[in-house]
Coordinates of C-alpha atoms in Angstrom, one line a residue:
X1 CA 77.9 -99.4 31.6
X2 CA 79.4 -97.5 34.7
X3 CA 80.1 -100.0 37.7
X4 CA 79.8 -102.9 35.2
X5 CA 83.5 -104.5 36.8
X6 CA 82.2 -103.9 40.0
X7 CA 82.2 -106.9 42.1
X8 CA 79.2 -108.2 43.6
X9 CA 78.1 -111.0 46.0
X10 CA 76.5 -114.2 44.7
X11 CA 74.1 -116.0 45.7
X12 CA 72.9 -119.4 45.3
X13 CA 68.8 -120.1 45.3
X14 CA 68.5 -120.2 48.5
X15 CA 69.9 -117.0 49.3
X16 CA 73.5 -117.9 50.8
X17 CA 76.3 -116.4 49.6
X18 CA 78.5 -118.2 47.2
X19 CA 81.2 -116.2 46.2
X20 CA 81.6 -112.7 44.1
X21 CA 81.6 -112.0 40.5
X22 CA 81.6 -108.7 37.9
X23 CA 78.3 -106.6 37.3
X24 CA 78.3 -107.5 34.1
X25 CA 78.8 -110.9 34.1
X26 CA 76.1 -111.0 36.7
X27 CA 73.7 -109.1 34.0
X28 CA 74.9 -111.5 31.4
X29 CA 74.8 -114.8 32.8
X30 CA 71.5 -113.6 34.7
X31 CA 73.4 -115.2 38.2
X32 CA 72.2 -114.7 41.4
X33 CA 72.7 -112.0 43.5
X34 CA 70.9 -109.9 46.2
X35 CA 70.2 -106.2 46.8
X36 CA 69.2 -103.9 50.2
X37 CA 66.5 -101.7 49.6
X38 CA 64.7 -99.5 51.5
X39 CA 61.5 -98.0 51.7
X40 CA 61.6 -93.9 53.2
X41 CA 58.3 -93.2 54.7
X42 CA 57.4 -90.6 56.2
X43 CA 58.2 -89.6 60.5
X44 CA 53.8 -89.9 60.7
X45 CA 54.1 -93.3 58.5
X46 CA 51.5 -92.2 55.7
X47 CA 53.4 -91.4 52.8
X48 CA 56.3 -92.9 51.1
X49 CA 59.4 -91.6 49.2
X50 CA 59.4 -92.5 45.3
X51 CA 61.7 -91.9 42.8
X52 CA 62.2 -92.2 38.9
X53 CA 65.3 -93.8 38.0
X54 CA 67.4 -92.8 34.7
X55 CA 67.0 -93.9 31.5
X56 CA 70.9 -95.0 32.1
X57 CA 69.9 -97.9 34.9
X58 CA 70.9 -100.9 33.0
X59 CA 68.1 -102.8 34.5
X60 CA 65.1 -101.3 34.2
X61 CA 65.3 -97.9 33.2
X62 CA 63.2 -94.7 33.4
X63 CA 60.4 -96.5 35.5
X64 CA 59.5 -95.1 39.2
X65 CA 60.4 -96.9 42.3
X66 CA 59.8 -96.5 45.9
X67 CA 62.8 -98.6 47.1
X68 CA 66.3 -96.7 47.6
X69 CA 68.6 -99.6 46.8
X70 CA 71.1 -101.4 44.8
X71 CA 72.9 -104.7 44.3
X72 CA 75.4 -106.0 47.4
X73 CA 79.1 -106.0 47.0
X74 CA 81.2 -108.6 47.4
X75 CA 82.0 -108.2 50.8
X76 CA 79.2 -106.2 52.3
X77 CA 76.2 -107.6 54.0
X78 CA 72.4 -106.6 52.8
X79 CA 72.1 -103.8 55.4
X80 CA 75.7 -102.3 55.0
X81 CA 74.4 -102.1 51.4
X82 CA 71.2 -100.7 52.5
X83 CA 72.6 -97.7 54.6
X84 CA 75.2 -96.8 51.7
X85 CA 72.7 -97.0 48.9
X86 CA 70.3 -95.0 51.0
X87 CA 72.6 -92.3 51.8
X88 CA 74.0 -92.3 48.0
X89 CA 70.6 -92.4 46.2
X90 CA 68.4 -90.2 49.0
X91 CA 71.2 -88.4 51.0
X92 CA 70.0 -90.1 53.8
X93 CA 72.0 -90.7 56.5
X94 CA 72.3 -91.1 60.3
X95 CA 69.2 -93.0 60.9
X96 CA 69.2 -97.0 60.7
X97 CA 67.0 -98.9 58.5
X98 CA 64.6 -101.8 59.9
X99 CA 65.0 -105.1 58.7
X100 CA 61.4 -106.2 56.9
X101 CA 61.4 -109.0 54.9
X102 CA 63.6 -110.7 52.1
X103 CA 61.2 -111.0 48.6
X104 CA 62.9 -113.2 46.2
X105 CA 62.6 -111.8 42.2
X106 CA 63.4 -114.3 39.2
X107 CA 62.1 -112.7 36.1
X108 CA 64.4 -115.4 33.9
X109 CA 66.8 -112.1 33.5
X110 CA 67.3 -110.8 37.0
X111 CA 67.2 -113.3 39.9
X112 CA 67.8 -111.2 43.4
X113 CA 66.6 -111.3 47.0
X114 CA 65.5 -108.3 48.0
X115 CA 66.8 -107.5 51.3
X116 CA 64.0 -105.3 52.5
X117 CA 64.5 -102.6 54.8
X118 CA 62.3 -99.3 56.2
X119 CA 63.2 -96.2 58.1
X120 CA 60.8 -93.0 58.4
X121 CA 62.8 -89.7 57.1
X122 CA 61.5 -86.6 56.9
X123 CA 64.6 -84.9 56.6
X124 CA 65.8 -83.3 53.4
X125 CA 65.9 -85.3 50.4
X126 CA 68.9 -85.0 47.8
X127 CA 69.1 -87.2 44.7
X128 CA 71.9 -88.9 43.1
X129 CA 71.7 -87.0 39.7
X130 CA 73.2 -90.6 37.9
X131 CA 70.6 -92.1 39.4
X132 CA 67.5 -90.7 40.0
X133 CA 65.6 -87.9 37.4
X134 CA 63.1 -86.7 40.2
X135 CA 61.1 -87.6 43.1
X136 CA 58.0 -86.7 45.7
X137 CA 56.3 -88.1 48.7
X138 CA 52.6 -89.7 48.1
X139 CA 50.1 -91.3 50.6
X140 CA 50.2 -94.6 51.4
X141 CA 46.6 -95.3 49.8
X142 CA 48.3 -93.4 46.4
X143 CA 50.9 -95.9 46.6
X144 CA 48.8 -99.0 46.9
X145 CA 46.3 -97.8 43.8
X146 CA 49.5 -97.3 41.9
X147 CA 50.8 -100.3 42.5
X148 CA 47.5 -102.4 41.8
X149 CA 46.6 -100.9 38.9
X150 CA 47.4 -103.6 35.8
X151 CA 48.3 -100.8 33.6
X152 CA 49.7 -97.9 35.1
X153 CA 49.8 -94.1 33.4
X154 CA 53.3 -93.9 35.2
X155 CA 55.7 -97.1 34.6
X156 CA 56.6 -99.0 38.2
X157 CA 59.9 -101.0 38.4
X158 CA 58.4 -105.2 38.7
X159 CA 60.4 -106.3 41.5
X160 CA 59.4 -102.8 43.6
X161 CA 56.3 -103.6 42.5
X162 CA 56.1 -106.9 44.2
X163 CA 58.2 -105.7 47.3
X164 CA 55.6 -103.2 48.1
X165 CA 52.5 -105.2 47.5
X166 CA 54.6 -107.6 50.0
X167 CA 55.3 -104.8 52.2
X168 CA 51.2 -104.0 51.9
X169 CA 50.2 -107.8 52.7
X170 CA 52.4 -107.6 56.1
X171 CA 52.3 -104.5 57.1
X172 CA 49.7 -102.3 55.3

């Protein structure tokens, strides 16, 4: 698994940091962690960036996301990790994402907080080809169908999934 010795911040349940371990011992020992994401919407605000990951992600693969993001490094804060994950997933860069919210996600396998973050973008869009298969913009109202419906034609990632039907009880 590529980036599997990387070393990542830990966290405890409350969200503090509490040292650093290994990707993979993280995935194996299902430890927690946390993660900066961002949501790209659009400069007029109505539609939103998403994306479908690989079918190489080792946690969950080939579903569609609309959350740029990854897991924070040992070291880095939430929005350091938000800007470079940003700018490696999406090519976006020189514009500074807007703290939202932090969502924690405890699926017994994965426990993260999400470190949410926003910025609107409608510059060009270049995917990380390890990463990401495709992507488009959709409404906002496309979005939140998606996302509600219990059994989607089109898989959505759980913890995006419940970041953006947070994202829709604040600010949608």
């Amino acid at each position: 698994m590529p980036g599997s010795d990387e070393l990542v911040a830990l966290y405890d349940r409350t969200g503090s940091v509490v040292g650093s371990a290994t990707r993979s011992r993280v995935r194996a020992e299902a430890l927690w962690h946390a993660a900066g994401v961002v949501l790209v919407r659009s400069g007029d605000g109505n539609a939103v960036y998403v994306h479908l990951r690989t079918p190489g992600k080792d946690v969950f693969p080939s579903t569609w996301d609309c959350w740029a993001g990854g897991v924070v490094a040992a070291g880095e804060s939430p929005a350091e990790c938000a800007r470079r994950e940003l700018a490696e997933e999406l090519g976006v860069h020189g514009v500074e994402p807007v703290p939202l919210f932090t969502k924690v996600y405890d699926d017994g396998r994965n426990r993260c907080h999400k470190f949410a973050f926003e910025v609107r973008w409608d510059g060009p869009i270049r995917h990380q080809a390890e990463e990401i298969v495709e992507g488009r913009w959709i409404p906002l109202a496309e979005l939140r169908a998606w996302i509600d419906d219990p059994a989607p034609e089109l898989p959505f990632i759980p913890d995006g999934r419940e970041g953006v039907q947070e994202w829709f009880r604040r600010y949608g």
